[in-house]
C-alpha angles and dihedrals in degrees: 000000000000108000096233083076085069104035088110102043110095119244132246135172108272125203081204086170097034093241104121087260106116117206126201108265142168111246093237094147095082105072107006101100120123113247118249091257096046092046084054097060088050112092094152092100128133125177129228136189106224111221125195095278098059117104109175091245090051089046089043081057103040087046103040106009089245119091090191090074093076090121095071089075093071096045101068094022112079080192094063105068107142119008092257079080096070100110111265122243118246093249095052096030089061086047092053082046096056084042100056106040097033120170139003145337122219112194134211129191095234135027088232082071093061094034121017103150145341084270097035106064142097119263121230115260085008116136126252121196123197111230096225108025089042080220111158132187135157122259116243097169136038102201109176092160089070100030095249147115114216111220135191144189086028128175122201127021119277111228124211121257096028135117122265117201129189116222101212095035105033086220114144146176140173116259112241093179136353111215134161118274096233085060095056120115112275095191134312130255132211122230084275098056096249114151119249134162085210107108095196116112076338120125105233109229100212121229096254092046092051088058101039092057089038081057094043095042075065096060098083112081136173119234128209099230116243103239091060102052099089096060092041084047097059091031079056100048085051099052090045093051081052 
């Protein structure tokens, strides 16, 4: 795609590989999708499964020998709506995984135990210290819902059965398990696959699985096909000088 089409769009920094080093990009991902009509009178589509080695600008070349034409992508895909979109690949995506639910999970037997009253609850980034192991970490999330406290920064290793108490709150509970946050329930699902955040008689969709499918659910993209980007091209360079 000649770059005049883009001397008006504003620039950001761009992670075009996925690798933490940002590029200098034209923004082109916030008004460039194709309207619904218009979408219609297009019959020209195709579908690919993106696999890990598929950066938009190697797919635009492999596709349409042209890695410049990236940008195609997010015009026939809602998904699609920023590059952060573009489906992650394993490697990154376990990284983003680590990064977001960090930590542990300390978990209670009853929500009451997390959140009893206004005055009867943990503070956030306070510290909780285990009874027996003597273990301590800093709470980063107050989950009532599952019956957990998220901590960080921790030294020691909690131990089942024992009494955490918070330092600011005095609040405490008995451990009934220790997981990793990222393995913590999401959210549950019925027999139907309905989302719920209800346990009971419920099947619990973990942290990391919930992103993973959300990832995967990516993978299925629509492609211009080749031989129908010239005419979009110049019918794009028309609509841009309006």
């Amino acid at each position: 795609m000649p770059e005049q089409y883009f001397k008006h769009y504003p620039t950001i920094d761009f992670d075009l590989k996925n690798d933490g080093n940002l590029i200098e990009a034209k923004d082109i991902f916030r008004n460039i999708r194709i309207s619904e009509d218009a979408e219609e009178g297009i019959t020209g589509y195709e579908y690919y499964y993106v696999d890990d080695q598929d950066r938009p600008d190697v797919l635009a070349d492999k596709l349409y020998a042209d890695s410049t034409l990236y940008w195609l992508f997010w015009m026939v895909n809602p998904h699609l709506a920023t590059y952060t979109d573009w489906p992650k690949s394993q490697r990154v995506l376990e990284r983003f995984i680590k990064r977001k639910y960090s930590g542990k999970a300390l978990v209670s037997n009853q929500q009451s135990d997390i959140v009893g009253s206004s005055d009867s609850k943990f503070f956030q980034g306070e510290k909780v210290v285990g009874s027996t192991s003597s273990a301590f970490g800093f709470v980063t999330k107050i989950d009532p819902t599952n019956k957990q406290i998220i901590l960080n920064d921790i030294e020691g290793t909690f131990i089942n059965n024992e009494v955490v108490t918070g330092s600011n709150s005095s609040k405490s509970f008995t451990i009934i398990s220790v997981r990793n946050f990222s393995d913590s329930p999401h959210h549950y699902e019925d027999s139907e696959g309905t989302k719920t955040t209800i346990s009971t008689g419920n099947t619990p969709v973990s942290n990391h699985d919930y992103e993973q499918k959300f990832n995967d659910d990516k993978r299925s993209i629509k492609y211009i096909k080749l031989q129908f980007v010239p005419e979009l091209l110049r019918q794009f360079k028309s609509m841009i000088r309006e």
